Coordinates of C-alpha atoms in Angstrom, one line a residue:
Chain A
X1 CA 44.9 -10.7 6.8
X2 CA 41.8 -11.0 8.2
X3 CA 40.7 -9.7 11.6
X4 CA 38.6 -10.7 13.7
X5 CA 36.1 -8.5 15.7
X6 CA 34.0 -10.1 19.1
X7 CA 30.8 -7.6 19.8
X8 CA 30.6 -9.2 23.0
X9 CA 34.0 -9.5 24.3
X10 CA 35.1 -7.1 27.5
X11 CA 37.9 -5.9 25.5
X12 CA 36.8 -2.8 23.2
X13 CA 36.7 -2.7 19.6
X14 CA 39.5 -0.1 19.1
X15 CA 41.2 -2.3 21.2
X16 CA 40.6 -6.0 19.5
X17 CA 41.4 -4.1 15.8
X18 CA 45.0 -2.8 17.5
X19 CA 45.8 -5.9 19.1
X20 CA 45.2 -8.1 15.7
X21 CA 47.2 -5.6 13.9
X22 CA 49.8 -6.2 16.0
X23 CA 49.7 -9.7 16.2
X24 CA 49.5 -9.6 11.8
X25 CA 52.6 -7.3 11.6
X26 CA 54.4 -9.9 14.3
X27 CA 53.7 -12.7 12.6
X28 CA 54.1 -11.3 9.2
X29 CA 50.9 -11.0 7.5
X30 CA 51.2 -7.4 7.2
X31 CA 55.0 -6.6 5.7
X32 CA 56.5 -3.5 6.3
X33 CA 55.6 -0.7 4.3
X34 CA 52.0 -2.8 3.7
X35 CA 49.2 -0.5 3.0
X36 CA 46.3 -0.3 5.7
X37 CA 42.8 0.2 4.4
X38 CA 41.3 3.8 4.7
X39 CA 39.2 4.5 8.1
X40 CA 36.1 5.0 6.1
X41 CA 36.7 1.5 4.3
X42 CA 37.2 -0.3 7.4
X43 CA 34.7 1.3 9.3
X44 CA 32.7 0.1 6.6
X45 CA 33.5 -3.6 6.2
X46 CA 33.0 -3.9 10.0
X47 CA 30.2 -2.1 10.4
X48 CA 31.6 0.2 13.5
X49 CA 32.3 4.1 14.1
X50 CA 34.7 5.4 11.4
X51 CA 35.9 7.3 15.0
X52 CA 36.4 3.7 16.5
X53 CA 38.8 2.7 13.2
X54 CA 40.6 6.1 13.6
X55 CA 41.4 6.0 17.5
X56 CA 42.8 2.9 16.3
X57 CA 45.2 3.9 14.3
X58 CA 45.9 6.7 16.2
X59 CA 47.0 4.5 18.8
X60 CA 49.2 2.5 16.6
X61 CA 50.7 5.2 15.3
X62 CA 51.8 6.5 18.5
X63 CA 52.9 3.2 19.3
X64 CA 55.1 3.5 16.1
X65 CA 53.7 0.7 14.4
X66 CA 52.0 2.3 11.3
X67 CA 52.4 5.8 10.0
X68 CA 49.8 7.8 8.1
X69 CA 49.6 10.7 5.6
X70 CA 47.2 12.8 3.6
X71 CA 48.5 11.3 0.3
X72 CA 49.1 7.5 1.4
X73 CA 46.7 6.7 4.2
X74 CA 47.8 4.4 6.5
X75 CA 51.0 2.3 6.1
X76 CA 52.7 -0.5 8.2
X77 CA 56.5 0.9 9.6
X78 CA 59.1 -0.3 7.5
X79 CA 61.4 0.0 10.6
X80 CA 59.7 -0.2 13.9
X81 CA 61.7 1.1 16.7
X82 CA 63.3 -2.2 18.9
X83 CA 63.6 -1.0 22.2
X84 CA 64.5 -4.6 23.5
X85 CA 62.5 -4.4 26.4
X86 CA 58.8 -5.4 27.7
X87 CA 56.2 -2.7 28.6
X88 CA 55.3 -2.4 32.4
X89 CA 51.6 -2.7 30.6
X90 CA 52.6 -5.8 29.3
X91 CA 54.4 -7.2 32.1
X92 CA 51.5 -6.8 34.1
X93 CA 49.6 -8.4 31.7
X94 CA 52.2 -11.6 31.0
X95 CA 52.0 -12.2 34.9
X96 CA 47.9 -12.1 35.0
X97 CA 48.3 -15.5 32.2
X98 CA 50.9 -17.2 34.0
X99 CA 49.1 -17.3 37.4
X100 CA 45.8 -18.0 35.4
X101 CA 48.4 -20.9 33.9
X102 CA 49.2 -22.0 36.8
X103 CA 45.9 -21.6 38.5
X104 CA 44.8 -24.5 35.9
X105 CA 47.6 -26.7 36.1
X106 CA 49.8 -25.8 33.3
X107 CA 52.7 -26.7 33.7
X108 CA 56.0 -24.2 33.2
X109 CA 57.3 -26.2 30.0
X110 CA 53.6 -26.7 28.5
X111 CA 54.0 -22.4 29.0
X112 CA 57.3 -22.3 27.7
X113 CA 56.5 -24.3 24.5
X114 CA 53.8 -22.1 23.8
X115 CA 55.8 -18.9 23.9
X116 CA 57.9 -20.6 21.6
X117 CA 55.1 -21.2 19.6
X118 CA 53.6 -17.6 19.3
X119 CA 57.3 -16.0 19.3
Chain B
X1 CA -9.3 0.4 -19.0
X2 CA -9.8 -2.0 -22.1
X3 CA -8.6 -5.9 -22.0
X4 CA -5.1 -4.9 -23.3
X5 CA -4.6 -3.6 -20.0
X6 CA -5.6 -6.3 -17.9
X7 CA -3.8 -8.7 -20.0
X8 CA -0.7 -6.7 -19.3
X9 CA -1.3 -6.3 -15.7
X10 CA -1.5 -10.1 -15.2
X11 CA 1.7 -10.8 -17.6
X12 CA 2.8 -8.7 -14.6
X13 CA 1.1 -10.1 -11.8
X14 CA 1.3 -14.0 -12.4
X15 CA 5.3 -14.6 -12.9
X16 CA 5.8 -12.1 -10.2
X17 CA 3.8 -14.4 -7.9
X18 CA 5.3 -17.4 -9.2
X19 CA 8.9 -16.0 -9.2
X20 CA 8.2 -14.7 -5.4
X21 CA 7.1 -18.1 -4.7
X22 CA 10.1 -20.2 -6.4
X23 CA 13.2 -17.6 -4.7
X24 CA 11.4 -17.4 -1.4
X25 CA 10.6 -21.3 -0.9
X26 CA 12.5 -23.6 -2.7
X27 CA 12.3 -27.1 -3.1
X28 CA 15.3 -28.2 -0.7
X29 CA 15.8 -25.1 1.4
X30 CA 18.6 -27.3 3.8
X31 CA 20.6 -26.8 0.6
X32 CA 20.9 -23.1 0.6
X33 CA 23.3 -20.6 3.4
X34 CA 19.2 -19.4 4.5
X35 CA 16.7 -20.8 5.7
X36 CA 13.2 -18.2 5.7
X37 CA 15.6 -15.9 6.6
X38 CA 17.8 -17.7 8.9
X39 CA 20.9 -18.7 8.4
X40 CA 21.8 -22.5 8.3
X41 CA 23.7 -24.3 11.4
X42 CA 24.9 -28.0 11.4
X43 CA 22.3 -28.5 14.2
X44 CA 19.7 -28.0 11.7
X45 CA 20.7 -31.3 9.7
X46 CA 20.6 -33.4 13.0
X47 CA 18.1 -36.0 14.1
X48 CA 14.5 -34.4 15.0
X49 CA 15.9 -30.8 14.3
X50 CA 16.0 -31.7 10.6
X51 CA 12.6 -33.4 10.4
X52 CA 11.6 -30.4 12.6
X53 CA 13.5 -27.8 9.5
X54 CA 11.5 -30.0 7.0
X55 CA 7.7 -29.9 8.5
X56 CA 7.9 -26.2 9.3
X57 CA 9.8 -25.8 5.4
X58 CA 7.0 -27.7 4.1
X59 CA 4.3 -26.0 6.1
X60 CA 5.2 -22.6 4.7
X61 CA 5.7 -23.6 1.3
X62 CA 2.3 -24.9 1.3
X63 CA 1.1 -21.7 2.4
X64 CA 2.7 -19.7 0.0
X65 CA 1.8 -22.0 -2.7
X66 CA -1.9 -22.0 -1.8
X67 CA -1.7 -18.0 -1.8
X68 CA 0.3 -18.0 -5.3
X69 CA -2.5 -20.2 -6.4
X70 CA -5.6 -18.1 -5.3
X71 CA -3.6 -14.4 -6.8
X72 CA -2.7 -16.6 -10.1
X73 CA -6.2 -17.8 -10.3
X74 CA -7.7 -14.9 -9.5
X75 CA -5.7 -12.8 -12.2
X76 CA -6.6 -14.7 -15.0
X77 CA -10.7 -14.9 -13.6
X78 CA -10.7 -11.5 -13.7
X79 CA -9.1 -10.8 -17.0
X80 CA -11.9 -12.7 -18.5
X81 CA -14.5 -10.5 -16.0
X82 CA -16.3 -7.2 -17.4
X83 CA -14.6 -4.3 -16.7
X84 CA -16.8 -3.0 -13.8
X85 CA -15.5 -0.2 -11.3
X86 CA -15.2 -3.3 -8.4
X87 CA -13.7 -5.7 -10.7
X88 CA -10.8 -3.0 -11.7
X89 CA -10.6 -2.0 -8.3
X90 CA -9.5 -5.8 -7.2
X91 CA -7.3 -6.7 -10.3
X92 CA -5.3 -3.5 -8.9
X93 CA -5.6 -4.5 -5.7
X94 CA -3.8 -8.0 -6.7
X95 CA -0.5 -5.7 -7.6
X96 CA -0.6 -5.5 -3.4
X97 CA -1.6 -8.9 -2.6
X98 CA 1.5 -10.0 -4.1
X99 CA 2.8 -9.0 -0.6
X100 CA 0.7 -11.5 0.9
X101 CA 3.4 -14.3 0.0
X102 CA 5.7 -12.2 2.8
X103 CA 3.2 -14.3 6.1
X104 CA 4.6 -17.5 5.6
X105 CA 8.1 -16.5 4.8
X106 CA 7.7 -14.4 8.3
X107 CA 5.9 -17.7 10.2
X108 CA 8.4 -20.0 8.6
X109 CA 11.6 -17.3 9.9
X110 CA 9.7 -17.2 13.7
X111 CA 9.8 -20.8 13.8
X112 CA 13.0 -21.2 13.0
X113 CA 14.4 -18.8 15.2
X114 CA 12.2 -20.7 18.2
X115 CA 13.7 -24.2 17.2
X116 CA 17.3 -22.0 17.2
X117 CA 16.0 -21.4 21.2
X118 CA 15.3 -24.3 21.4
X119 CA 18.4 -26.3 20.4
X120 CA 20.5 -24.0 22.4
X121 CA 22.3 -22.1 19.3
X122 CA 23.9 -19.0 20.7
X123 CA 24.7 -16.2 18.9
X124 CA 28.0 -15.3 17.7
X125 CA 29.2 -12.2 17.4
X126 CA 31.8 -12.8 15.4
X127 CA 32.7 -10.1 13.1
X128 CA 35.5 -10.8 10.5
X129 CA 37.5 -8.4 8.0
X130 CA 39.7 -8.6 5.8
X131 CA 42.1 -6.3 5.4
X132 CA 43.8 -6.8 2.1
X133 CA 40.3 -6.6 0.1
X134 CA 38.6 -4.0 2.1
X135 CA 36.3 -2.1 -0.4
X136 CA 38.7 -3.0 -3.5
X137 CA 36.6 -5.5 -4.3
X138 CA 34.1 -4.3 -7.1
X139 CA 32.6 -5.6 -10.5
X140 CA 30.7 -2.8 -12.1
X141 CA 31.9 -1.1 -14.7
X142 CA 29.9 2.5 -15.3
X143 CA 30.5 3.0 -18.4
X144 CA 27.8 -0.2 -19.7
X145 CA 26.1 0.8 -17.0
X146 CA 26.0 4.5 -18.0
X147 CA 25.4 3.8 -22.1
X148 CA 22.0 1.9 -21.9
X149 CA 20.3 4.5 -19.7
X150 CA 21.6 7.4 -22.3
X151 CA 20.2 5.1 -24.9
X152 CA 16.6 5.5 -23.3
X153 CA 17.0 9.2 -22.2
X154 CA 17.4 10.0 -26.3
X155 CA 14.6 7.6 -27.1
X156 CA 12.5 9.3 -24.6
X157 CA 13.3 12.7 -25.8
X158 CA 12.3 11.0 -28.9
X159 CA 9.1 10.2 -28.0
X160 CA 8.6 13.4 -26.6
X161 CA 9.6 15.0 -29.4
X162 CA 6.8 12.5 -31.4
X163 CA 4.8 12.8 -28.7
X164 CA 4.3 16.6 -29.4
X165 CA 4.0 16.7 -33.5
X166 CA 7.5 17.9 -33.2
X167 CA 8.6 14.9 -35.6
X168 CA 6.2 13.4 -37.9
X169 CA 7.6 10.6 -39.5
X170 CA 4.5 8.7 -40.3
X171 CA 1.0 9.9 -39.5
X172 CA 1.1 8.1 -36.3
X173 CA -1.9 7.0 -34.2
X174 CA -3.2 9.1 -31.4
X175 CA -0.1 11.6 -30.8
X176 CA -2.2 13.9 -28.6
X177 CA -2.6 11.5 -26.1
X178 CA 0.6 11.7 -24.9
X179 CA 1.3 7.6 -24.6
X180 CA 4.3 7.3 -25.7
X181 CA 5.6 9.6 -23.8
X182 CA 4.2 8.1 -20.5
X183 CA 5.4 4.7 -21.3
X184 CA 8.8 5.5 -22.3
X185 CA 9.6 7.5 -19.1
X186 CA 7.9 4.8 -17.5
X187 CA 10.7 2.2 -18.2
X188 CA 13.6 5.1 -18.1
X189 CA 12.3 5.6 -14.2
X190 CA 12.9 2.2 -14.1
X191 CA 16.2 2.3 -15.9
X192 CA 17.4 5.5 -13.6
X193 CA 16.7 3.6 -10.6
X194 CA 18.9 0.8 -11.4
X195 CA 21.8 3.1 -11.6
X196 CA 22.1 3.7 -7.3
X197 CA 20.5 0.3 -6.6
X198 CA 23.9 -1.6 -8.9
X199 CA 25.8 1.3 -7.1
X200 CA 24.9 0.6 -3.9
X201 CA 25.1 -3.5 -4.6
X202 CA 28.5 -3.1 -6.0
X203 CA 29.8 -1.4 -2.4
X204 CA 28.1 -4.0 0.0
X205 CA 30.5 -5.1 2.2
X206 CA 32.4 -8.5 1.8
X207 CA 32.0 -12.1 2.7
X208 CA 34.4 -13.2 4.7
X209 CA 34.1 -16.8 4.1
X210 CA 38.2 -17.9 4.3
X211 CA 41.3 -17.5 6.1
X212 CA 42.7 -17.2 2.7
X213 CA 42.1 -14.0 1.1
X214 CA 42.3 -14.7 -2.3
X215 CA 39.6 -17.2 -1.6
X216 CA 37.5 -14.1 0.2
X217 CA 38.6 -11.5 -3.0
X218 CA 37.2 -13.9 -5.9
X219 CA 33.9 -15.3 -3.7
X220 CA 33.1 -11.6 -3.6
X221 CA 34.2 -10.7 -6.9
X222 CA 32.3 -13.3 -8.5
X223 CA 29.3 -12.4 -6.4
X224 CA 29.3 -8.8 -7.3
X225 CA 29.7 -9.9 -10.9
X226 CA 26.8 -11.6 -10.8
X227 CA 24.9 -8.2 -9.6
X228 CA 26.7 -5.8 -12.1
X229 CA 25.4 -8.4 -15.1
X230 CA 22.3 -8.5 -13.7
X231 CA 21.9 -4.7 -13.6
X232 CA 23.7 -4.1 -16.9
X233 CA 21.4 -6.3 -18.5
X234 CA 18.2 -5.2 -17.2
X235 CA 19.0 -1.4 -18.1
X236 CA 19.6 -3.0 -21.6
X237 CA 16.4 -4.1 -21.6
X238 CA 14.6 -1.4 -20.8
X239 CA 16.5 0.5 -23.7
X240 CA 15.2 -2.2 -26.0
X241 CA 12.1 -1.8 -25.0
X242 CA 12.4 1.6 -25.0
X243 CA 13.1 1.8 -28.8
X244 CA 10.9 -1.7 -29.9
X245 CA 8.0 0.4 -28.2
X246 CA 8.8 3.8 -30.2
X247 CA 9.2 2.1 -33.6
X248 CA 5.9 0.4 -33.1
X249 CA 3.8 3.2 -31.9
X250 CA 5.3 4.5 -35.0
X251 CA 4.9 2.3 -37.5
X252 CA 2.8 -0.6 -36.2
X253 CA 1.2 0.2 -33.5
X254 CA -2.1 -2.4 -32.9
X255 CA -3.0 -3.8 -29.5
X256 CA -1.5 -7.4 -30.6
X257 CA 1.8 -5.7 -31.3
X258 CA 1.8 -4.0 -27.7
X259 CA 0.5 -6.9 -25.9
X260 CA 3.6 -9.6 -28.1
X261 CA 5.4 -6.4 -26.7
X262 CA 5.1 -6.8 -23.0
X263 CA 5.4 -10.3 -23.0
X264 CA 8.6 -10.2 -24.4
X265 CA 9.9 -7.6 -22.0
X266 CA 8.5 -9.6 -19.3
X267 CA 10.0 -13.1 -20.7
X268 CA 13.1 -11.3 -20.9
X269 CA 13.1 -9.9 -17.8
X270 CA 12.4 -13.0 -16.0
X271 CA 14.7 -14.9 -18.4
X272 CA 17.6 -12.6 -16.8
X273 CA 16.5 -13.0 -13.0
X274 CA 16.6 -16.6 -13.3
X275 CA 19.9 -16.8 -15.4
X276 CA 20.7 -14.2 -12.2
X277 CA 19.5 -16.5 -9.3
X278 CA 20.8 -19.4 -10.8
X279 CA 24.5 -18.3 -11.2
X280 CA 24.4 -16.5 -7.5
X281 CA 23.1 -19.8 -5.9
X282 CA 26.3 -22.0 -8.0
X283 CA 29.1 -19.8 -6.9
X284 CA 27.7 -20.3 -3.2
X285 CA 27.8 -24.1 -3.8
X286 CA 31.4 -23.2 -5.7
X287 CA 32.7 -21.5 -2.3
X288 CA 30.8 -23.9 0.2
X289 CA 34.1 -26.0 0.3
X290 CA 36.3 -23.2 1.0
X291 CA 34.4 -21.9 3.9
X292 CA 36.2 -22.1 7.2
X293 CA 34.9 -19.6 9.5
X294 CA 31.8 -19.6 10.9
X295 CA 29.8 -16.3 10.0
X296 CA 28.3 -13.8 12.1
X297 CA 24.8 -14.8 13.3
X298 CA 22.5 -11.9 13.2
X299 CA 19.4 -13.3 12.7
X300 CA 17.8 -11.7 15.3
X301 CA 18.5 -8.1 13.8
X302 CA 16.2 -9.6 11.4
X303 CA 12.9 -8.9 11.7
X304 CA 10.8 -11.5 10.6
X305 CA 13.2 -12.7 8.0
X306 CA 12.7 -9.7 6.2
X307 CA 13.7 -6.7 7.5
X308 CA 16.8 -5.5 9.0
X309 CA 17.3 -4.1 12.1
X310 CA 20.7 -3.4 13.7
X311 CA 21.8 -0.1 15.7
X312 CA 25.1 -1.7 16.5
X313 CA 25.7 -1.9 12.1
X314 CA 26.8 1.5 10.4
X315 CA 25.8 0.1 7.4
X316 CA 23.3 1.3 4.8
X317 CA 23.0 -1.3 2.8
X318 CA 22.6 -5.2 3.1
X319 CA 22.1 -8.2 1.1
X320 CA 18.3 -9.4 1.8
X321 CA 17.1 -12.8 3.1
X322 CA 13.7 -13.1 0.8
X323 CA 14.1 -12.7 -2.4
X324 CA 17.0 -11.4 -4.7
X325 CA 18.7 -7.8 -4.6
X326 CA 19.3 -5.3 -1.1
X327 CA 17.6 -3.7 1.1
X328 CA 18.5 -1.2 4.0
X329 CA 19.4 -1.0 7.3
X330 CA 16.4 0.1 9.3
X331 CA 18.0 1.4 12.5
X332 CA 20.6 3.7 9.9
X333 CA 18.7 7.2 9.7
X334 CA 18.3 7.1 5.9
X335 CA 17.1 3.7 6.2
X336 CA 14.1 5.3 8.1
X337 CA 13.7 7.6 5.6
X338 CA 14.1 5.5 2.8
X339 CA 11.2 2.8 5.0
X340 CA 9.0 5.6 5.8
X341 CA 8.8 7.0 2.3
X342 CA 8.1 3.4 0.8
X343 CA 5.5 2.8 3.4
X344 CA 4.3 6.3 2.5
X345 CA 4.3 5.8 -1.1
X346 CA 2.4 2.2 -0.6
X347 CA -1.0 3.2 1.1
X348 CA -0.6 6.6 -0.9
X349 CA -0.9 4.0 -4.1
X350 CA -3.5 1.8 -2.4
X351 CA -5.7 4.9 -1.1
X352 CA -5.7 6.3 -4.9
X353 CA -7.2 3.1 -5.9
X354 CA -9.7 3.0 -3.8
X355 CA -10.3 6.2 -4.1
X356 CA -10.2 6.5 -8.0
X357 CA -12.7 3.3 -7.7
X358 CA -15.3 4.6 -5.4
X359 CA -15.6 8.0 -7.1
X360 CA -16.2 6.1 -10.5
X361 CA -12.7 7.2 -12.1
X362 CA -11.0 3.9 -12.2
X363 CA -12.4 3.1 -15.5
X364 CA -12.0 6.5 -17.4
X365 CA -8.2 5.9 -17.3
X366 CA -7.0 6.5 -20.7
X367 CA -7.2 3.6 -22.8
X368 CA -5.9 4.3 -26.0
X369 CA -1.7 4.8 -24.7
X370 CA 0.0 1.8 -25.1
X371 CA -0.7 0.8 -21.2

């Protein structure tokens, strides 16, 4: 999987490394029980922080998307929890697009087909 | 400082200059990922920007040949020249204007970088990993690595050994003079210094050329294949000359046999860069139709094409823009060290000279060891 990392984008490295982590464990680049590199190694092939690499993975392991150990390092859940329902973060976050959508003319099924699309 | 010497100093000098000049300017530099330093963009094969690339290409390759001209020139005049204090002092001095090919690399990399301005090319600062080959990838195996420089440490302790009338084979030739001993550990410094330098090639990070990571894993596998051979060769070399040089001091040892001696080290030597260069610059032709992301452009952390400079990088180590091999990240604090020392060690070396030359000592350097 490869990731991809913008220096000059608003959104924080931690941050862009989480979110494409996610999106690869979504769309199924990175299976379930899939081993993560080692903080150092990534740190390393991106040329950041080993601290920025390890608050990342903090985070997704308290979101329950990876877990970690001394003897494994970091490994994608084999069963992440499916709570069924839509963070308050995220709602927030779904409603800032579709205004912005419909701010530029898009229309709702042009939206819809798109979710389709990334679901 | 007898003839031998000089001839072996400008078997050093002239490919050195000529292989400087040949990896730094090529013939069609449009054809390769760099450009004095900078990487290639599409733009640059477009209309006036490519006849633009082509005069300033030209310009500096001009240059640089001129200035490979005058050092090869100037070698050979000066082989032929008595061995006066000032005549020493500037065949020495030619070691350091080797360095002299860096200008119009550095004018040929500004340039650039002004028509980049100038067409509007923005930096990206795109930075792509991939996750299934992070720091898996490697090509060096110790072990050959390992067994060549072993293979000189005994034939140094050899030499030593012969060195000090500890073993007296044959009633060798000038034992007290301790030759031998200098030129062997000569070329196992060499040999030693190989071993981080393939270390620290073997971890730079990877390429990421390709969606596809197979595609990334054997681009960078190949690439740090092509390092390890080069590395696992040379320290073979050195071994061979290592023990060629002790069995001739030995047995055969005459300034022809020395001299044939060199020359083949440094034949071999070059021989092996070449083979090196050549087989580097294929698999990036191999992998140019498999790349399908655009890489990061950090040509500005470049300075002059030559050195790199980037406080936002944690890395140590990067591939280099001139030439062939690494070099280190400037803004990382051993990279300052590492800079500062070389710097250090540079007009140290060029203040002995001088030195050694104006107090008259140039030319009582002994002249019966092997160099």
């Amino acid at each position: 999987m490869i990731i991809r990392i913008d220096e000059y984008s608003d959104v924080p490295i931690y941050m862009q490394i989480r979110n494409q982590i996610v999106m690869g464990i979504s769309s199924g680049e990175l299976k379930g029980g899939e081993q993560l590199p080692t903080v150092r190694a990534l740190a390393l092939e991106i040329g950041i922080n080993t601290m920025t690499v390890s608050k990342t993975y903090q985070l997704l392991k308290q979101e329950g998307y990876i877990m970690t150990d001394r003897k494994n390092g970091a490994r994608v859940r084999d069963n992440i929890a499916q709570s069924g329902v839509i963070s308050e973060e995220n709602k927030t976050e779904l409603k800032r697009i579709v205004s912005e959508a419909r701010i530029s003319g898009v229309s709702k099924t042009e939206l819809k087909k798109l979710i389709d699309e990334f679901y | 400082m007898t003839w031998l010497f000089k001839i072996i100093l400008a078997i050093c000098i002239v490919p050195s200059a000529v292989l400087l000049l040949i990896l730094g300017f090529p013939k069609n530099p449009e054809t390769r990922k760099m450009i004095f330093g900078v990487r290639d963009n599409p733009k640059f094969h477009e209309g006036n920007a490519a006849k633009r690339v082509k005069e300033i290409a030209d310009s500096c390759r001009k240059s640089a040949l001129i200035i490979t001209c005058i050092i090869c020139i100037a070698t050979v005049i000066l082989v032929f020249l008595p061995s006066t204090n000032v005549t020493m002092l500037a065949f020495i001095l030619l070691v350091f204007a080797l360095f002299l090919v860096f200008i119009p690399f550095g004018k040929g990399n500004t340039e650039l970088k002004n028509l980049k301005k100038e067409l509007g090319i923005t930096k990206s600062g795109t930075v792509y990993a991939d996750l299934k080959n992070t720091s898996i990838i490697h090509a060096l195996k110790m072990p050959w690595l390992i067994l060549p420089n072993c293979i000189a440490l005994l034939e140094t302790v050899f030499a030593i050994l012969v060195d000090f009338g500890v073993i007296r084979i044959v009633d060798t030739l000038a034992i007290e003079k301790y030759g031998l001993t200098m030129t062997s550990a000569s070329f196992l410094f060499v040999a030693i210094i190989l071993v981080p330098i393939a270390l620290m090639m073997d971890n730079t990070r990877n390429t990421v050329i390709s969606k596809d990571s197979n595609v990334n894993a054997n681009y960078n596998r190949a690439k740090k294949k092509c390092w390890a051979d080069l590395f696992v060769a040379m320290s073979w070399a050195n071994a061979l000359v290592i023990g060629i040089l002790v069995t001739l001091y030995m047995f055969f040892f005459n300034d022809i046999a020395v001299l044939a001696g060199a020359l083949a080290y440094m034949a071999v030597i070059m021989v092996i860069v070449v083979i090196s260069v050549k087989l580097q610059i294929s698999i990036e032709k191999r992998y140019e139709r498999d790349t399908d992301l655009e890489l990061l452009d950090d040509d500005d952390c470049w300075i002059l094409g030559m050195f790199y400079y980037n406080p936002n990088d944690t890395r140590l180590n990067v591939e280099k823009r001139f030439g062939y091999g690494g070099t280190v990240n400037i803004a990382h604090p051993a990279g300052k060290v590492i800079m500062i020392l070389t710097v250090i060690l540079l007009v140290a070396s060029i203040g002995f000279i001088i030195w050694a030359a104006a107090t008259g000592n140039l030319d009582k350097l002994n002249v019966n060891s092997p160099f």
